[in-house]
Coordinates of C-alpha atoms in Angstrom, one line a residue:
Chain A
M501 CA 0.1 0.0 0.0
N502 CA 1.3 3.5 -1.0
R503 CA 1.2 6.4 1.2
K504 CA -1.3 8.2 -0.6
N505 CA -3.7 4.8 -0.4
K506 CA -2.6 4.7 3.6
V507 CA -3.9 8.5 4.0
S508 CA -7.4 7.5 2.4
F509 CA -8.1 4.3 4.0
I510 CA -7.2 6.0 7.5
I511 CA -9.5 8.8 6.6
S512 CA -12.1 6.3 5.1
E513 CA -11.9 4.2 8.5
I514 CA -12.1 7.6 10.7
I515 CA -15.2 9.1 9.1
L516 CA -16.8 5.5 9.2
I517 CA -16.3 5.3 12.8
L518 CA -18.0 8.5 13.3
V519 CA -20.9 8.4 11.1
T520 CA -21.5 4.7 12.7
I521 CA -21.3 6.6 16.2
I522 CA -23.6 9.4 15.4
M523 CA -26.0 6.7 13.7
F524 CA -26.3 4.8 17.0
S525 CA -25.9 6.8 19.3
P526 CA -29.8 7.8 19.8
I527 CA -30.1 4.2 20.4
F528 CA -27.2 3.5 22.7
L529 CA -27.9 6.5 24.7
A530 CA -31.7 5.7 25.5
F531 CA -30.6 2.4 26.5
M532 CA -28.1 3.8 28.9
M533 CA -30.5 6.5 30.3
S534 CA -33.4 3.5 31.0
F535 CA -30.7 2.4 33.6
M536 CA -30.3 5.8 35.1
T537 CA -31.9 7.5 38.5
P538 CA -33.6 10.3 38.0
A539 CA -30.9 11.9 39.9
E540 CA -28.2 10.6 37.2
V541 CA -30.8 11.5 34.3
F542 CA -30.8 15.4 35.1
S543 CA -26.9 15.2 35.9
F544 CA -25.0 18.2 34.4
P545 CA -22.8 17.8 32.4
P546 CA -24.8 14.8 31.2
K547 CA -23.8 11.3 32.0
I548 CA -23.7 8.6 29.0
I549 CA -23.0 5.1 31.2
P550 CA -25.3 4.7 34.4
K551 CA -23.8 4.1 37.8
S552 CA -25.8 0.9 38.5
L553 CA -28.7 -0.8 36.6
Y554 CA -31.9 0.9 37.7
W555 CA -34.6 -1.5 37.1
Q556 CA -37.6 0.9 38.7
N557 CA -37.8 2.6 35.3
Y558 CA -39.0 -0.3 33.8
K559 CA -41.5 -1.2 36.3
E560 CA -42.5 2.6 36.5
A561 CA -43.2 2.3 32.4
L562 CA -45.1 -0.7 32.3
G563 CA -47.3 0.7 35.4
L564 CA -47.8 4.1 34.0
V565 CA -49.9 3.3 31.2
Q566 CA -51.0 -0.3 30.1
L567 CA -47.8 -0.5 28.1
G568 CA -47.9 -4.9 28.8
R569 CA -51.5 -4.8 27.2
M570 CA -50.5 -2.6 24.3
I571 CA -47.6 -4.9 23.1
I572 CA -49.9 -7.8 23.3
N573 CA -52.3 -5.8 21.0
S574 CA -49.3 -4.7 18.8
A575 CA -47.7 -8.4 18.6
I576 CA -51.4 -9.9 17.6
V577 CA -52.2 -6.5 14.9
A578 CA -48.3 -7.1 13.3
I579 CA -48.6 -10.9 13.5
F580 CA -52.1 -10.9 11.8
I581 CA -51.2 -8.5 9.2
T582 CA -47.9 -10.0 8.4
I583 CA -49.8 -13.5 7.8
G584 CA -52.4 -11.5 5.7
K585 CA -50.3 -10.0 3.5
L586 CA -48.1 -13.1 2.8
I587 CA -51.2 -14.8 1.9
T588 CA -52.6 -12.5 -0.4
G589 CA -49.0 -11.5 -1.8
I590 CA -48.3 -15.0 -2.5
L591 CA -51.3 -15.7 -4.7
A592 CA -51.5 -12.3 -6.3
G593 CA -47.9 -12.5 -7.1
Y594 CA -48.1 -16.1 -8.4
A595 CA -50.8 -14.8 -10.8
F596 CA -48.9 -11.9 -12.1
A597 CA -45.7 -14.2 -12.4
N598 CA -46.8 -17.1 -13.9
F599 CA -50.2 -16.7 -15.7
N600 CA -51.4 -14.8 -18.9
F601 CA -54.5 -13.4 -18.6
K602 CA -56.9 -10.9 -20.3
G603 CA -56.8 -7.3 -18.1
K604 CA -53.7 -8.2 -16.4
K605 CA -52.1 -4.8 -17.2
V606 CA -55.2 -3.2 -16.0
A607 CA -54.9 -5.0 -12.8
F608 CA -51.1 -4.4 -12.6
A609 CA -51.7 -0.7 -13.0
T610 CA -54.8 -0.7 -10.6
L611 CA -52.4 -2.2 -7.8
F612 CA -49.3 -0.2 -8.3
I613 CA -51.0 3.4 -8.2
T614 CA -52.0 2.2 -4.7
L615 CA -47.8 1.9 -4.1
F616 CA -47.9 5.5 -3.4
L617 CA -51.3 6.1 -1.7
P618 CA -50.7 4.7 1.8
A619 CA -54.5 3.8 2.9
E620 CA -53.6 4.6 6.6
T621 CA -53.0 8.2 5.7
V622 CA -54.1 9.9 2.6
M623 CA -57.7 8.9 2.8
I624 CA -57.8 8.4 6.7
V625 CA -60.9 10.5 7.2
P626 CA -63.4 8.3 4.9
L627 CA -61.5 4.9 6.4
F628 CA -62.3 6.0 9.6
L629 CA -66.1 6.7 8.7
L630 CA -66.1 3.5 7.0
M631 CA -64.8 1.8 10.2
K632 CA -67.1 3.6 11.7
S633 CA -70.3 2.2 9.7
L634 CA -68.9 -1.2 10.1
G635 CA -68.7 -0.8 13.9
W636 CA -65.1 -2.0 13.9
V637 CA -63.9 1.3 15.9
N638 CA -61.8 0.2 19.0
T639 CA -61.5 -3.6 17.5
Y640 CA -58.7 -5.6 16.1
Y641 CA -60.5 -5.6 12.7
A642 CA -59.9 -2.1 11.9
L643 CA -56.4 -2.6 13.2
I644 CA -55.7 -5.7 10.9
I645 CA -58.1 -6.1 8.0
P646 CA -57.6 -3.0 6.1
F647 CA -53.5 -3.8 5.6
T648 CA -53.8 -7.4 4.8
A649 CA -52.6 -6.6 1.1
S650 CA -50.3 -4.3 -0.6
A651 CA -49.1 -3.7 -3.6
T652 CA -45.3 -3.7 -2.5
N653 CA -45.6 -7.5 -1.2
T654 CA -47.5 -8.6 -4.3
F655 CA -44.5 -7.3 -6.6
L656 CA -42.2 -8.6 -4.1
M657 CA -43.5 -12.0 -4.4
R658 CA -44.0 -11.5 -8.5
Q659 CA -40.2 -10.6 -8.7
H660 CA -39.3 -13.8 -6.9
F661 CA -41.3 -16.1 -8.8
R662 CA -40.4 -14.9 -12.1
T663 CA -36.7 -16.2 -11.3
I664 CA -37.9 -19.5 -11.0
P665 CA -37.3 -21.4 -14.6
M666 CA -40.6 -21.8 -16.3
E667 CA -39.5 -25.4 -17.3
L668 CA -40.5 -26.3 -14.1
S669 CA -43.8 -25.0 -14.3
D670 CA -44.0 -26.8 -17.6
A671 CA -42.5 -30.1 -16.1
A672 CA -45.3 -30.1 -13.3
R673 CA -48.0 -29.4 -16.0
I674 CA -47.2 -32.6 -18.0
D675 CA -47.1 -34.4 -14.8
G676 CA -50.5 -33.5 -14.1
A677 CA -50.1 -31.1 -11.2
S678 CA -52.6 -28.6 -10.8
P679 CA -51.6 -24.6 -10.6
M680 CA -52.2 -24.9 -7.0
Q681 CA -50.2 -28.0 -6.4
Y682 CA -47.2 -26.2 -8.1
L683 CA -47.5 -23.3 -5.9
F684 CA -47.3 -25.3 -2.9
K685 CA -45.2 -28.1 -4.1
V686 CA -42.5 -26.2 -5.8
L687 CA -42.7 -22.6 -5.6
L688 CA -43.4 -22.0 -2.4
P689 CA -40.5 -24.5 -1.1
L690 CA -38.2 -22.3 -3.6
S691 CA -39.1 -19.4 -2.1
K692 CA -38.2 -19.7 1.8
A693 CA -35.9 -17.0 2.2
M694 CA -37.8 -14.5 0.3
I695 CA -41.3 -15.3 2.4
G696 CA -39.3 -14.7 5.6
G697 CA -37.7 -11.7 4.4
A698 CA -41.1 -10.5 3.3
A699 CA -42.4 -11.5 6.6
L700 CA -39.9 -9.5 8.2
I701 CA -40.4 -6.5 6.5
N702 CA -43.9 -6.6 6.8
F703 CA -43.9 -7.4 10.7
V704 CA -41.6 -4.2 11.4
Y705 CA -44.0 -2.2 9.4
A706 CA -47.1 -3.1 11.2
W707 CA -45.3 -2.9 14.7
N708 CA -44.4 0.6 13.6
M709 CA -47.8 2.0 12.8
Y710 CA -48.9 5.2 14.5
L711 CA -51.5 7.3 12.8
W712 CA -53.8 4.5 11.9
P713 CA -53.8 3.0 15.7
L714 CA -54.0 6.4 17.3
V715 CA -57.3 7.5 15.7
V716 CA -59.0 4.1 15.3
T717 CA -58.5 3.1 19.1
M718 CA -60.1 5.2 21.9
D719 CA -59.9 3.0 24.8
D720 CA -57.0 2.5 26.2
K721 CA -57.1 -1.9 25.9
M722 CA -57.3 -1.4 22.5
K723 CA -54.1 0.6 22.0
T724 CA -51.0 -0.4 20.6
A725 CA -47.5 0.1 21.8
Q726 CA -46.4 2.6 19.5
I727 CA -49.4 5.0 20.9
G728 CA -48.3 4.2 24.6
V729 CA -44.8 5.7 24.0
K730 CA -46.8 9.0 23.4
M731 CA -48.9 8.2 26.5
L732 CA -46.0 7.6 28.4
I733 CA -44.6 10.8 27.6
D734 CA -47.9 12.5 28.5
A735 CA -48.2 10.9 31.7
E736 CA -44.6 11.3 32.6
A737 CA -45.3 14.8 33.9
A738 CA -42.0 15.4 35.3
N739 CA -40.3 14.4 31.8
N740 CA -38.1 11.5 33.8
W741 CA -36.5 10.6 30.8
G742 CA -35.4 7.4 32.3
T743 CA -38.6 5.9 32.5
I744 CA -39.8 7.0 29.3
M745 CA -36.6 5.6 27.9
A746 CA -37.3 2.3 29.3
G747 CA -40.7 2.4 27.8
T748 CA -39.4 3.1 24.5
M749 CA -36.9 0.3 25.0
I750 CA -39.5 -2.1 25.6
V751 CA -41.5 -1.0 22.5
L752 CA -38.0 -1.0 20.1
A753 CA -36.6 -4.4 21.4
P754 CA -38.8 -7.0 19.2
T755 CA -37.8 -5.1 16.1
L756 CA -34.3 -4.0 16.6
L757 CA -33.4 -7.5 18.1
V758 CA -35.1 -9.2 15.0
F759 CA -33.1 -6.8 12.9
F760 CA -30.0 -7.7 14.5
L761 CA -30.2 -11.3 14.4
I762 CA -31.4 -11.7 10.5
Q763 CA -30.0 -8.2 8.9
N764 CA -29.1 -9.7 5.7
L765 CA -32.3 -11.5 4.8
F766 CA -33.7 -7.8 5.6
V767 CA -31.6 -5.9 3.4
K768 CA -31.7 -8.7 0.5
S769 CA -35.6 -8.4 0.5
L770 CA -35.8 -4.9 0.6
V771 CA -33.4 -4.4 -2.2
S772 CA -35.2 -6.9 -4.2
S773 CA -38.6 -5.6 -3.5
G774 CA -37.3 -1.9 -4.6
L775 CA -35.6 -3.0 -7.6
K776 CA -38.1 -3.3 -10.1
G777 CA -37.7 -4.9 -13.6
Chain B
M89 CA -60.3 -23.8 -14.9
R90 CA -56.7 -23.2 -15.8
K91 CA -58.0 -20.2 -17.2
L92 CA -60.1 -18.9 -14.3
T93 CA -57.2 -19.6 -12.0
P94 CA -55.0 -16.2 -11.9
Y95 CA -58.6 -14.1 -11.3
L96 CA -59.2 -16.3 -8.1
L97 CA -55.6 -15.6 -7.2
L98 CA -56.5 -11.9 -7.7
V99 CA -59.3 -11.8 -5.4
P100 CA -58.4 -11.6 -1.8
T101 CA -55.7 -8.7 -2.9
F102 CA -58.5 -6.7 -5.1
L103 CA -61.1 -7.3 -2.4
I104 CA -59.0 -5.5 0.6
I105 CA -57.5 -2.6 -1.8
I106 CA -61.0 -1.9 -3.5
L107 CA -62.5 -2.1 -0.4
F108 CA -60.4 -0.1 2.0
I109 CA -58.1 1.8 -0.8
Y110 CA -60.0 2.7 -3.6
F111 CA -63.4 3.1 -2.1
P112 CA -62.3 5.5 0.7
A113 CA -60.4 7.2 -2.1
F114 CA -63.7 7.7 -4.2
N115 CA -65.3 9.1 -0.7
S116 CA -62.5 11.4 -0.1
F117 CA -63.4 12.9 -3.8
K118 CA -67.3 12.8 -2.7
L119 CA -66.6 14.1 1.0
S120 CA -64.9 16.9 0.1
F121 CA -68.0 18.6 -1.9
F122 CA -70.0 18.4 1.3
Q123 CA -70.0 20.0 4.6
E124 CA -71.8 18.9 8.0
S125 CA -74.9 21.1 8.7
F126 CA -74.9 23.2 11.7
F127 CA -76.3 20.5 14.1
G128 CA -73.9 17.9 12.5
D129 CA -77.2 15.6 11.4
K130 CA -76.5 15.6 8.0
S131 CA -74.1 16.7 4.6
I132 CA -74.9 19.4 2.8
F133 CA -73.6 19.7 -0.6
V134 CA -71.3 22.8 -0.7
G135 CA -69.6 22.2 -4.6
L136 CA -66.0 23.9 -4.2
D137 CA -66.3 25.8 -1.2
N138 CA -64.1 23.7 0.7
Y139 CA -61.5 24.1 -1.9
I140 CA -62.0 27.6 -1.8
D141 CA -62.0 27.9 1.8
L142 CA -58.4 26.0 1.9
F143 CA -57.0 28.2 -1.1
T144 CA -58.1 31.6 0.4
D145 CA -56.6 30.3 3.9
S146 CA -53.1 32.3 4.1
E147 CA -52.8 29.4 6.7
Y148 CA -52.9 27.0 4.4
Y149 CA -50.1 28.1 2.2
K150 CA -48.4 28.4 5.5
V151 CA -48.8 24.7 5.8
L152 CA -47.9 24.0 2.0
K153 CA -45.1 25.8 2.6
T154 CA -43.6 24.2 5.5
T155 CA -44.3 20.7 4.0
F156 CA -42.1 21.5 1.1
I157 CA -39.0 23.3 3.2
Y158 CA -39.3 20.0 5.5
S159 CA -39.7 17.3 2.8
L160 CA -37.2 18.8 0.4
S161 CA -34.3 19.6 3.2
S162 CA -35.0 16.3 4.8
V163 CA -35.0 14.2 1.2
G164 CA -31.9 16.1 -0.1
I165 CA -30.0 15.9 2.9
T166 CA -30.6 12.1 3.4
I167 CA -29.8 11.5 -0.6
F168 CA -26.6 13.6 -0.6
L169 CA -25.1 11.8 2.5
A170 CA -26.1 8.4 1.7
F171 CA -24.4 8.5 -1.4
L172 CA -21.3 9.9 0.1
I173 CA -21.5 7.0 3.2
A174 CA -22.3 4.4 0.9
Q175 CA -19.1 5.0 -1.1
L176 CA -17.0 4.0 1.9
L177 CA -18.9 0.9 2.6
V178 CA -18.6 -0.7 -0.8
K179 CA -14.9 -0.5 0.3
N180 CA -14.9 -3.4 2.4
L181 CA -12.4 -1.8 5.0
P182 CA -12.2 -3.6 8.3
G183 CA -15.2 -3.6 10.5
T184 CA -17.6 -2.9 7.5
R185 CA -20.0 -5.6 9.0
I186 CA -20.3 -3.9 12.1
F187 CA -20.5 -0.5 10.7
R188 CA -23.3 -1.6 8.4
T189 CA -25.4 -3.0 11.3
L190 CA -25.1 -0.3 13.6
M191 CA -25.8 2.1 11.1
F192 CA -28.6 0.5 9.6
S193 CA -30.3 0.1 13.0
P194 CA -32.4 2.9 12.4
Y195 CA -34.3 1.1 9.6
A196 CA -35.9 -0.8 12.4
V197 CA -36.9 2.3 14.7
S198 CA -40.6 3.5 14.2
P199 CA -41.5 7.1 13.4
A200 CA -42.9 7.5 16.8
I201 CA -39.7 5.9 18.9
S202 CA -37.6 7.9 16.7
A203 CA -39.2 10.9 17.6
T204 CA -39.0 9.9 21.5
L205 CA -35.4 9.3 20.8
W206 CA -34.4 12.8 19.5
S207 CA -36.8 14.3 21.8
M208 CA -34.4 12.9 24.7
M209 CA -31.4 14.2 22.9
F210 CA -32.7 17.4 22.4
T211 CA -34.5 18.0 25.8
P212 CA -32.8 21.0 27.3
T213 CA -32.3 19.7 30.8
A214 CA -31.1 16.0 30.3
G215 CA -30.0 16.2 26.2
L216 CA -26.6 15.3 25.2
L217 CA -27.1 17.2 21.7
S218 CA -28.1 20.3 23.6
Y219 CA -25.3 20.1 26.1
L220 CA -22.9 20.0 23.2
F221 CA -24.3 22.6 21.1
Q222 CA -24.3 24.5 24.6
V223 CA -20.4 23.7 24.9
I224 CA -19.1 23.7 21.5
F225 CA -21.5 26.5 19.7
H226 CA -22.7 28.4 22.3
I227 CA -26.1 27.8 21.3
D228 CA -28.3 27.6 24.1
V229 CA -32.0 27.0 22.9
D230 CA -35.2 25.2 23.6
W231 CA -35.1 22.8 20.4
L232 CA -38.4 21.5 20.4
T233 CA -40.2 25.3 21.0
T234 CA -39.1 27.7 19.3
V235 CA -38.6 28.7 15.4
P236 CA -36.5 27.5 13.3
Y237 CA -35.0 25.3 15.6
A238 CA -38.0 23.0 16.0
M239 CA -37.8 22.4 12.1
I240 CA -34.2 21.9 12.5
A241 CA -34.7 19.0 15.0
L242 CA -37.3 17.6 13.4
I243 CA -35.6 17.7 10.0
A244 CA -32.5 15.4 11.8
A245 CA -34.6 13.2 13.6
T246 CA -35.9 12.5 9.7
V247 CA -32.8 12.2 8.4
W248 CA -31.6 9.9 11.1
K249 CA -34.3 7.5 10.4
M250 CA -34.2 8.0 6.6
L251 CA -30.7 7.5 5.9
P252 CA -30.3 3.6 6.3
F253 CA -33.1 2.9 3.9
D254 CA -31.1 4.8 1.3
L255 CA -27.8 3.8 2.2
I256 CA -28.9 -0.3 1.7
F257 CA -29.9 0.9 -2.0
Y258 CA -27.2 2.9 -3.0
I259 CA -24.9 0.0 -1.6
A260 CA -26.5 -2.4 -3.5
A261 CA -26.6 0.3 -7.1
L262 CA -22.5 0.6 -6.4
Q263 CA -21.8 -2.9 -6.2
N264 CA -23.6 -3.1 -9.8
I265 CA -21.5 -0.4 -11.7
P266 CA -19.2 -2.7 -13.7
D267 CA -15.6 -2.6 -12.8
S268 CA -14.3 -1.6 -16.1
I269 CA -16.1 1.7 -16.0
L270 CA -14.1 2.7 -13.2
E271 CA -11.0 1.1 -14.1
S272 CA -11.1 3.1 -17.7
S273 CA -11.9 6.4 -15.5
L274 CA -8.8 5.2 -13.5
I275 CA -6.7 5.2 -16.4
D276 CA -7.9 8.6 -17.7
G277 CA -6.7 9.9 -14.4
A278 CA -10.0 11.1 -12.9
N279 CA -9.5 11.6 -9.1
P280 CA -12.0 10.5 -6.6
W281 CA -14.4 13.6 -6.4
T282 CA -14.7 13.8 -9.9
R283 CA -15.1 10.0 -10.5
M284 CA -17.7 10.2 -7.9
W285 CA -19.8 12.8 -9.2
K286 CA -19.2 12.7 -12.9
I287 CA -19.2 9.1 -13.5
K288 CA -20.5 7.1 -10.1
F289 CA -23.8 9.5 -9.8
P290 CA -25.0 9.4 -13.3
L291 CA -24.8 5.7 -13.1
V292 CA -27.1 5.3 -10.1
T293 CA -29.4 8.2 -11.4
P294 CA -32.7 5.5 -11.5
I295 CA -32.0 4.4 -7.8
T296 CA -31.6 8.3 -6.6
F297 CA -34.7 8.7 -8.3
Y298 CA -36.5 6.1 -6.7
L299 CA -35.3 7.0 -3.7
F300 CA -36.3 10.6 -4.0
I301 CA -39.8 9.6 -4.3
M302 CA -39.7 7.2 -1.5
N303 CA -38.4 9.5 0.9
F304 CA -40.8 12.1 -0.2
T305 CA -43.8 9.9 0.6
T306 CA -42.1 8.9 3.8
T307 CA -41.9 12.8 4.7
M308 CA -45.4 13.2 3.3
F309 CA -47.0 10.5 5.1
S310 CA -45.3 8.6 7.7
S311 CA -43.3 11.6 9.4
F312 CA -46.7 12.2 11.1
G313 CA -45.6 10.1 14.3
I314 CA -42.2 12.1 14.1
I315 CA -44.2 15.8 14.0
D316 CA -46.6 14.5 16.5
I317 CA -44.4 13.1 19.3
M318 CA -41.7 15.9 18.8
T319 CA -43.4 19.0 18.1
R320 CA -46.9 18.7 17.5
G321 CA -47.1 20.9 14.7
G322 CA -46.0 23.9 17.0
P323 CA -44.4 26.1 17.9
L324 CA -46.8 28.8 16.3
G325 CA -47.5 26.3 13.4
S326 CA -44.2 26.3 12.1
T327 CA -44.0 22.2 11.7
T328 CA -47.4 21.8 11.0
T329 CA -47.3 19.6 7.7
M330 CA -50.1 18.7 5.2
I331 CA -50.6 15.6 7.1
Y332 CA -50.6 17.2 10.4
R333 CA -53.1 19.3 9.4
L334 CA -55.5 17.2 7.7
Y335 CA -55.2 15.0 11.4
L336 CA -56.1 18.6 13.2
D337 CA -58.9 19.2 10.8
G338 CA -60.2 15.6 10.6
F339 CA -59.9 14.4 14.1
A340 CA -59.3 17.3 16.4
F341 CA -61.8 19.8 14.8
Q342 CA -63.9 17.2 12.8
D343 CA -64.4 19.1 9.9
N344 CA -64.7 15.8 7.1
G345 CA -65.3 17.9 4.3
L346 CA -62.3 20.1 4.8
A347 CA -60.2 17.1 5.7
A348 CA -61.3 15.4 2.6
A349 CA -60.6 18.4 0.4
E350 CA -56.9 18.3 2.1
S351 CA -56.5 14.8 1.3
V352 CA -57.7 15.2 -2.2
V353 CA -54.8 18.2 -2.6
M354 CA -52.4 15.1 -1.0
F355 CA -53.2 12.8 -3.7
G356 CA -52.4 15.8 -6.4
V357 CA -49.1 16.2 -5.0
M358 CA -48.7 12.1 -5.0
S359 CA -50.1 12.2 -8.1
V360 CA -47.5 14.2 -10.1
I361 CA -44.8 12.2 -7.7
T362 CA -46.4 9.2 -9.4
Y363 CA -46.1 10.8 -13.1
L364 CA -42.7 11.5 -12.5
Y365 CA -41.6 8.0 -11.3
F366 CA -43.6 6.6 -14.2
R367 CA -41.6 9.2 -16.8
F368 CA -38.1 9.0 -15.4
V369 CA -37.7 5.7 -13.4
E370 CA -39.9 3.2 -15.4
K371 CA -38.9 4.3 -18.6
G372 CA -35.2 3.7 -17.1
V373 CA -33.1 7.2 -17.2
H374 CA -29.6 5.7 -17.5
Y375 CA -30.0 2.3 -17.0
Q376 CA -26.6 0.5 -17.9

């Protein structure tokens, strides 16, 4: 390595370390703060490392609002949205990837447009009125059913199914397999990684939803964990950031843990869903 | 039977999107021409009144301006930083795996949690960031409750949240640039800076455009959680964006007609963006 390369190597490495510290510090500081006593939180200059693990914050966060119940709600909502999106996405993706049919282009465009119109935000007022007339306000139905299909998922599945050679499908048909048998016996087993990635992306999306759960649930028992965080800030009148950060950590943990464990799968699915072809 | 199969496969997806996206979207249009009667017992057709109210209200222009300042700065800064940092991450320097994992982690953080973390960083009494600004730049402000600092804090949180998404895509795009192109530019003696902006940047134009659209959508819609928790549209309405105003009108003031008209305006903005997307990305600007 010559001198010029060495300098560029060291500069690059330093920049990367700095950026990493900046990007990760809010999460790291929140984690540290969640174990600080109120005195440590408000000490000046600010402390970064707590003296000891002060678990009281976690107890308080769970007691202040019904955070435990809200986490269960979030889990139910996120799991059912994920399952729903996988089922609808696999079926529709299969239709677009493996069949030629009349109206395919129109159907595809109809779906594509929704990519840019997130339901939970743009038509939130009429969607809310619809829930009211169905009697779904304050129920799991309202939190789950409108989000059980999406363009992104369908396209992700379609992209993936298209990478599997059509010869397989022809061979299966000659062997007398029905289209559904081919889907379940051949395509799905070949798509496990992709389905796993899609499941992760959908789970994180559903777990992190905010605006829709905020407007469609009034009863504390039906609220989700994200709304719980907001309620925690409102309830913690003294702004004891130790307690707020403990609640934040509880809500953040599931998605962050999953992300750390299987980051590669996340990244791969994200890129293949985004790069259209 | 085989002929019918694809249609049956599409039924579940289309049932959901027609019921919960197209039908409410159509109702948004309809509602935007109506107003609740004084007693709230029936809707009265008022034609374009809601739109006229909206566009003769100087407050709404402020909301539009705020939305574009917030969106364009967040998106611009995120794309610029992501492109620069991605160059370093594709070099495979020692520790890259750890750098990537930690840098990407905000992707898994929700808008609401991001907002909570950044509120903590900016709080005057306990925030490390507030402290650093005091010590280094001698800026001693109440970040979340003063103009224009609240907007700056909001943009910081948004950029932090969006950056990982863009990084992931830029890394993939940069890795797809054929080595031969970069090698020939090396022989031609292009310096790294020129190489970065004159050769690599044009080659990743489709990704940049895709990211611009995706980030713009995020700042238009998903940013609601960040705003609601960090600033609640304040101080003095300086961080009230279109989606936040829509929420206030629709749910705090329960003016469905006006809120629907605001949805239609947001539809309009997104339609322009969608049109641009089809025009430039799907047609493939500069695809290798």
